[in-house]
């Protein structure tokens, strides 16, 4: 799944739009890591416990968003964004959202084609021709003797 924050994908044509997709989670901080982070915040610097929790939350919401897009038949997501907000004193909402689309790479000679899209179209054409070629029949088995 190709995911971009831009509204378009260079070298690709958006062929279908399936609408907004999102992944959402609400996490509560456990009291132990919250207390440890509170002590660490006195000295300043990164709070690794909170960083890890936010990273894991983002990975989870991305997976949920991708799953929703795949269920709709998309092969890419454009205009992807993250949104976070505090809910109360211990809850954090993390959301990933974007527009599920079906894109086609532009081939050589098409306006807007890029090196990557040309490579993708050539690779797809090669795979297609290999699959459409008939497989030669297997040689006959040697006669068995009893």
PDB file of N, CA and C in Angstrom, residues 50-113:
ATOM      1  N   UNK A  50       6.816   7.469  26.987  1.00  0.00           N
ATOM      2  CA  UNK A  50       5.745   8.128  26.235  1.00  0.00           C
ATOM      3  C   UNK A  50       6.025   8.064  24.726  1.00  0.00           C
ATOM      4  N   UNK A  51       7.286   8.183  24.347  1.00  0.00           N
ATOM      5  CA  UNK A  51       7.652   8.082  22.939  1.00  0.00           C
ATOM      6  C   UNK A  51       7.275   6.716  22.402  1.00  0.00           C
ATOM      7  N   UNK A  52       7.592   5.664  23.149  1.00  0.00           N
ATOM      8  CA  UNK A  52       7.271   4.301  22.735  1.00  0.00           C
ATOM      9  C   UNK A  52       5.761   4.118  22.609  1.00  0.00           C
ATOM     10  N   UNK A  53       5.003   4.624  23.565  1.00  0.00           N
ATOM     11  CA  UNK A  53       3.546   4.487  23.532  1.00  0.00           C
ATOM     12  C   UNK A  53       2.961   5.205  22.313  1.00  0.00           C
ATOM     13  N   UNK A  54       3.462   6.402  22.006  1.00  0.00           N
ATOM     14  CA  UNK A  54       2.956   7.142  20.854  1.00  0.00           C
ATOM     15  C   UNK A  54       3.342   6.455  19.548  1.00  0.00           C
ATOM     16  N   UNK A  55       4.565   5.947  19.470  1.00  0.00           N
ATOM     17  CA  UNK A  55       5.009   5.233  18.269  1.00  0.00           C
ATOM     18  C   UNK A  55       4.127   4.008  18.026  1.00  0.00           C
ATOM     19  N   UNK A  56       3.880   3.228  19.064  1.00  0.00           N
ATOM     20  CA  UNK A  56       3.040   2.033  18.929  1.00  0.00           C
ATOM     21  C   UNK A  56       1.614   2.405  18.535  1.00  0.00           C
ATOM     22  N   UNK A  57       1.108   3.488  19.081  1.00  0.00           N
ATOM     23  CA  UNK A  57      -0.242   3.944  18.725  1.00  0.00           C
ATOM     24  C   UNK A  57      -0.311   4.329  17.251  1.00  0.00           C
ATOM     25  N   UNK A  58       0.704   5.020  16.762  1.00  0.00           N
ATOM     26  CA  UNK A  58       0.709   5.420  15.356  1.00  0.00           C
ATOM     27  C   UNK A  58       0.779   4.203  14.437  1.00  0.00           C
ATOM     28  N   UNK A  59       1.588   3.220  14.800  1.00  0.00           N
ATOM     29  CA  UNK A  59       1.675   2.002  13.998  1.00  0.00           C
ATOM     30  C   UNK A  59       0.314   1.290  13.955  1.00  0.00           C
ATOM     31  N   UNK A  60      -0.359   1.241  15.082  1.00  0.00           N
ATOM     32  CA  UNK A  60      -1.661   0.585  15.167  1.00  0.00           C
ATOM     33  C   UNK A  60      -2.706   1.295  14.306  1.00  0.00           C
ATOM     34  N   UNK A  61      -2.778   2.619  14.396  1.00  0.00           N
ATOM     35  CA  UNK A  61      -3.794   3.331  13.614  1.00  0.00           C
ATOM     36  C   UNK A  61      -3.487   3.287  12.120  1.00  0.00           C
ATOM     37  N   UNK A  62      -2.204   3.263  11.754  1.00  0.00           N
ATOM     38  CA  UNK A  62      -1.845   3.120  10.339  1.00  0.00           C
ATOM     39  C   UNK A  62      -2.326   1.776   9.811  1.00  0.00           C
ATOM     40  N   UNK A  63      -2.103   0.710  10.588  1.00  0.00           N
ATOM     41  CA  UNK A  63      -2.537  -0.624  10.160  1.00  0.00           C
ATOM     42  C   UNK A  63      -4.055  -0.677  10.008  1.00  0.00           C
ATOM     43  N   UNK A  64      -4.775  -0.055  10.897  1.00  0.00           N
ATOM     44  CA  UNK A  64      -6.242  -0.037  10.807  1.00  0.00           C
ATOM     45  C   UNK A  64      -6.705   0.739   9.581  1.00  0.00           C
ATOM     46  N   UNK A  65      -6.050   1.860   9.298  1.00  0.00           N
ATOM     47  CA  UNK A  65      -6.403   2.662   8.139  1.00  0.00           C
ATOM     48  C   UNK A  65      -6.129   1.887   6.844  1.00  0.00           C
ATOM     49  N   UNK A  66      -4.965   1.242   6.770  1.00  0.00           N
ATOM     50  CA  UNK A  66      -4.610   0.458   5.584  1.00  0.00           C
ATOM     51  C   UNK A  66      -5.606  -0.681   5.388  1.00  0.00           C
ATOM     52  N   UNK A  67      -5.980  -1.354   6.462  1.00  0.00           N
ATOM     53  CA  UNK A  67      -6.941  -2.450   6.369  1.00  0.00           C
ATOM     54  C   UNK A  67      -8.270  -1.962   5.792  1.00  0.00           C
ATOM     55  N   UNK A  68      -8.747  -0.819   6.275  1.00  0.00           N
ATOM     56  CA  UNK A  68     -10.001  -0.271   5.763  1.00  0.00           C
ATOM     57  C   UNK A  68      -9.885   0.073   4.280  1.00  0.00           C
ATOM     58  N   UNK A  69      -8.751   0.646   3.878  1.00  0.00           N
ATOM     59  CA  UNK A  69      -8.541   0.997   2.473  1.00  0.00           C
ATOM     60  C   UNK A  69      -8.510  -0.259   1.600  1.00  0.00           C
ATOM     61  N   UNK A  70      -7.833  -1.304   2.053  1.00  0.00           N
ATOM     62  CA  UNK A  70      -7.763  -2.550   1.283  1.00  0.00           C
ATOM     63  C   UNK A  70      -9.141  -3.184   1.140  1.00  0.00           C
ATOM     64  N   UNK A  71      -9.946  -3.119   2.191  1.00  0.00           N
ATOM     65  CA  UNK A  71     -11.301  -3.672   2.116  1.00  0.00           C
ATOM     66  C   UNK A  71     -12.145  -2.957   1.069  1.00  0.00           C
ATOM     67  N   UNK A  72     -11.832  -1.711   0.810  1.00  0.00           N
ATOM     68  CA  UNK A  72     -12.573  -0.950  -0.204  1.00  0.00           C
ATOM     69  C   UNK A  72     -12.015  -1.155  -1.609  1.00  0.00           C
ATOM     70  N   UNK A  73     -10.878  -1.821  -1.736  1.00  0.00           N
ATOM     71  CA  UNK A  73     -10.280  -2.063  -3.045  1.00  0.00           C
ATOM     72  C   UNK A  73      -9.194  -1.081  -3.426  1.00  0.00           C
ATOM     73  N   UNK A  74      -8.712  -0.285  -2.488  1.00  0.00           N
ATOM     74  CA  UNK A  74      -7.684   0.718  -2.777  1.00  0.00           C
ATOM     75  C   UNK A  74      -6.290   0.089  -2.788  1.00  0.00           C
ATOM     76  N   UNK A  75      -5.388   0.716  -3.533  1.00  0.00           N
ATOM     77  CA  UNK A  75      -3.988   0.304  -3.486  1.00  0.00           C
ATOM     78  C   UNK A  75      -3.084   1.448  -3.034  1.00  0.00           C
ATOM     79  N   UNK A  76      -3.707   2.577  -2.636  1.00  0.00           N
ATOM     80  CA  UNK A  76      -2.935   3.717  -2.147  1.00  0.00           C
ATOM     81  C   UNK A  76      -3.831   4.605  -1.279  1.00  0.00           C
ATOM     82  N   UNK A  77      -3.162   5.438  -0.465  1.00  0.00           N
ATOM     83  CA  UNK A  77      -3.859   6.425   0.347  1.00  0.00           C
ATOM     84  C   UNK A  77      -3.147   7.756   0.131  1.00  0.00           C
ATOM     85  N   UNK A  78      -3.919   8.773  -0.249  1.00  0.00           N
ATOM     86  CA  UNK A  78      -3.352  10.107  -0.439  1.00  0.00           C
ATOM     87  C   UNK A  78      -3.866  11.026   0.667  1.00  0.00           C
ATOM     88  N   UNK A  79      -3.167  12.132   0.835  1.00  0.00           N
ATOM     89  CA  UNK A  79      -3.534  13.156   1.828  1.00  0.00           C
ATOM     90  C   UNK A  79      -3.621  12.574   3.242  1.00  0.00           C
ATOM     91  N   UNK A  80      -2.710  11.664   3.581  1.00  0.00           N
ATOM     92  CA  UNK A  80      -2.714  11.035   4.901  1.00  0.00           C
ATOM     93  C   UNK A  80      -2.242  12.020   5.958  1.00  0.00           C
ATOM     94  N   UNK A  81      -2.915  11.981   7.092  1.00  0.00           N
ATOM     95  CA  UNK A  81      -2.583  12.854   8.217  1.00  0.00           C
ATOM     96  C   UNK A  81      -2.710  12.078   9.515  1.00  0.00           C
ATOM     97  N   UNK A  82      -1.997  12.553  10.528  1.00  0.00           N
ATOM     98  CA  UNK A  82      -2.162  12.081  11.901  1.00  0.00           C
ATOM     99  C   UNK A  82      -2.838  13.181  12.695  1.00  0.00           C
ATOM    100  N   UNK A  83      -3.614  12.782  13.665  1.00  0.00           N
ATOM    101  CA  UNK A  83      -4.223  13.734  14.582  1.00  0.00           C
ATOM    102  C   UNK A  83      -4.148  13.118  15.968  1.00  0.00           C
ATOM    103  N   UNK A  84      -3.748  13.891  16.945  1.00  0.00           N
ATOM    104  CA  UNK A  84      -3.728  13.419  18.332  1.00  0.00           C
ATOM    105  C   UNK A  84      -4.420  14.447  19.203  1.00  0.00           C
ATOM    106  N   UNK A  85      -5.035  13.948  20.256  1.00  0.00           N
ATOM    107  CA  UNK A  85      -5.659  14.862  21.206  1.00  0.00           C
ATOM    108  C   UNK A  85      -5.725  14.192  22.566  1.00  0.00           C
ATOM    109  N   UNK A  86      -5.741  15.017  23.585  1.00  0.00           N
ATOM    110  CA  UNK A  86      -5.856  14.531  24.956  1.00  0.00           C
ATOM    111  C   UNK A  86      -7.334  14.422  25.307  1.00  0.00           C
ATOM    112  N   UNK A  87      -7.677  13.330  25.948  1.00  0.00           N
ATOM    113  CA  UNK A  87      -9.042  13.136  26.422  1.00  0.00           C
ATOM    114  C   UNK A  87      -8.948  12.909  27.925  1.00  0.00           C
ATOM    115  N   UNK A  88      -9.246  13.897  28.678  1.00  0.00           N
ATOM    116  CA  UNK A  88      -9.060  13.778  30.122  1.00  0.00           C
ATOM    117  C   UNK A  88      -7.591  13.901  30.467  1.00  0.00           C
ATOM    118  N   UNK A  89      -7.224  13.438  31.648  1.00  0.00           N
ATOM    119  CA  UNK A  89      -5.830  13.586  32.082  1.00  0.00           C
ATOM    120  C   UNK A  89      -4.965  12.396  31.697  1.00  0.00           C
ATOM    121  N   UNK A  90      -5.557  11.232  31.439  1.00  0.00           N
ATOM    122  CA  UNK A  90      -4.757  10.038  31.175  1.00  0.00           C
ATOM    123  C   UNK A  90      -5.015   9.390  29.827  1.00  0.00           C
ATOM    124  N   UNK A  91      -5.901   9.927  29.023  1.00  0.00           N
ATOM    125  CA  UNK A  91      -6.235   9.300  27.757  1.00  0.00           C
ATOM    126  C   UNK A  91      -5.728  10.136  26.596  1.00  0.00           C
ATOM    127  N   UNK A  92      -5.214   9.439  25.593  1.00  0.00           N
ATOM    128  CA  UNK A  92      -4.753  10.094  24.379  1.00  0.00           C
ATOM    129  C   UNK A  92      -5.407   9.417  23.188  1.00  0.00           C
ATOM    130  N   UNK A  93      -5.993  10.211  22.309  1.00  0.00           N
ATOM    131  CA  UNK A  93      -6.579   9.699  21.077  1.00  0.00           C
ATOM    132  C   UNK A  93      -5.562   9.900  19.969  1.00  0.00           C
ATOM    133  N   UNK A  94      -5.352   8.870  19.165  1.00  0.00           N
ATOM    134  CA  UNK A  94      -4.470   8.964  18.003  1.00  0.00           C
ATOM    135  C   UNK A  94      -5.279   8.501  16.798  1.00  0.00           C
ATOM    136  N   UNK A  95      -5.268   9.294  15.752  1.00  0.00           N
ATOM    137  CA  UNK A  95      -6.043   9.001  14.549  1.00  0.00           C
ATOM    138  C   UNK A  95      -5.156   9.192  13.324  1.00  0.00           C
ATOM    139  N   UNK A  96      -5.248   8.270  12.383  1.00  0.00           N
ATOM    140  CA  UNK A  96      -4.620   8.426  11.071  1.00  0.00           C
ATOM    141  C   UNK A  96      -5.758   8.422  10.061  1.00  0.00           C
ATOM    142  N   UNK A  97      -5.739   9.346   9.111  1.00  0.00           N
ATOM    143  CA  UNK A  97      -6.803   9.379   8.119  1.00  0.00           C
ATOM    144  C   UNK A  97      -6.264   9.864   6.786  1.00  0.00           C
ATOM    145  N   UNK A  98      -6.970   9.506   5.741  1.00  0.00           N
ATOM    146  CA  UNK A  98      -6.589   9.909   4.402  1.00  0.00           C
ATOM    147  C   UNK A  98      -7.662   9.494   3.432  1.00  0.00           C
ATOM    148  N   UNK A  99      -7.379   9.606   2.148  1.00  0.00           N
ATOM    149  CA  UNK A  99      -8.323   9.249   1.098  1.00  0.00           C
ATOM    150  C   UNK A  99      -7.833   7.986   0.405  1.00  0.00           C
ATOM    151  N   UNK A 100      -8.676   6.955   0.407  1.00  0.00           N
ATOM    152  CA  UNK A 100      -8.354   5.690  -0.250  1.00  0.00           C
ATOM    153  C   UNK A 100      -8.574   5.848  -1.755  1.00  0.00           C
ATOM    154  N   UNK A 101      -7.578   5.454  -2.544  1.00  0.00           N
ATOM    155  CA  UNK A 101      -7.651   5.600  -3.991  1.00  0.00           C
ATOM    156  C   UNK A 101      -7.068   4.356  -4.671  1.00  0.00           C
ATOM    157  N   UNK A 102      -7.368   4.222  -5.951  1.00  0.00           N
ATOM    158  CA  UNK A 102      -6.724   3.212  -6.778  1.00  0.00           C
ATOM    159  C   UNK A 102      -5.892   3.975  -7.802  1.00  0.00           C
ATOM    160  N   UNK A 103      -4.587   3.716  -7.813  1.00  0.00           N
ATOM    161  CA  UNK A 103      -3.690   4.433  -8.716  1.00  0.00           C
ATOM    162  C   UNK A 103      -3.076   3.487  -9.735  1.00  0.00           C
ATOM    163  N   UNK A 104      -2.754   4.057 -10.882  1.00  0.00           N
ATOM    164  CA  UNK A 104      -2.062   3.326 -11.942  1.00  0.00           C
ATOM    165  C   UNK A 104      -0.767   4.062 -12.265  1.00  0.00           C
ATOM    166  N   UNK A 105       0.358   3.342 -12.322  1.00  0.00           N
ATOM    167  CA  UNK A 105       1.603   4.020 -12.681  1.00  0.00           C
ATOM    168  C   UNK A 105       1.582   4.421 -14.154  1.00  0.00           C
ATOM    169  N   UNK A 106       2.175   5.571 -14.456  1.00  0.00           N
ATOM    170  CA  UNK A 106       2.252   6.057 -15.826  1.00  0.00           C
ATOM    171  C   UNK A 106       3.453   5.435 -16.518  1.00  0.00           C
ATOM    172  N   UNK A 107       3.248   4.993 -17.737  1.00  0.00           N
ATOM    173  CA  UNK A 107       4.311   4.339 -18.491  1.00  0.00           C
ATOM    174  C   UNK A 107       5.175   5.316 -19.254  1.00  0.00           C
ATOM    175  N   UNK A 108       6.198   4.771 -19.858  1.00  0.00           N
ATOM    176  CA  UNK A 108       7.149   5.582 -20.636  1.00  0.00           C
ATOM    177  C   UNK A 108       6.415   6.305 -21.752  1.00  0.00           C
ATOM    178  N   UNK A 109       6.700   7.584 -21.896  1.00  0.00           N
ATOM    179  CA  UNK A 109       6.067   8.391 -22.932  1.00  0.00           C
ATOM    180  C   UNK A 109       4.796   9.086 -22.489  1.00  0.00           C
ATOM    181  N   UNK A 110       4.232   8.683 -21.348  1.00  0.00           N
ATOM    182  CA  UNK A 110       3.032   9.348 -20.846  1.00  0.00           C
ATOM    183  C   UNK A 110       3.439  10.606 -20.093  1.00  0.00           C
ATOM    184  N   UNK A 111       2.698  11.697 -20.294  1.00  0.00           N
ATOM    185  CA  UNK A 111       3.028  12.929 -19.562  1.00  0.00           C
ATOM    186  C   UNK A 111       2.968  12.700 -18.052  1.00  0.00           C
ATOM    187  N   UNK A 112       3.999  13.137 -17.352  1.00  0.00           N
ATOM    188  CA  UNK A 112       4.048  12.988 -15.903  1.00  0.00           C
ATOM    189  C   UNK A 112       4.707  11.712 -15.417  1.00  0.00           C
ATOM    190  N   UNK A 113       5.117  10.844 -16.325  1.00  0.00           N
ATOM    191  CA  UNK A 113       5.764   9.592 -15.926  1.00  0.00           C
ATOM    192  C   UNK A 113       7.075   9.894 -15.209  1.00  0.00           C
TER     193      UNK A 113
END
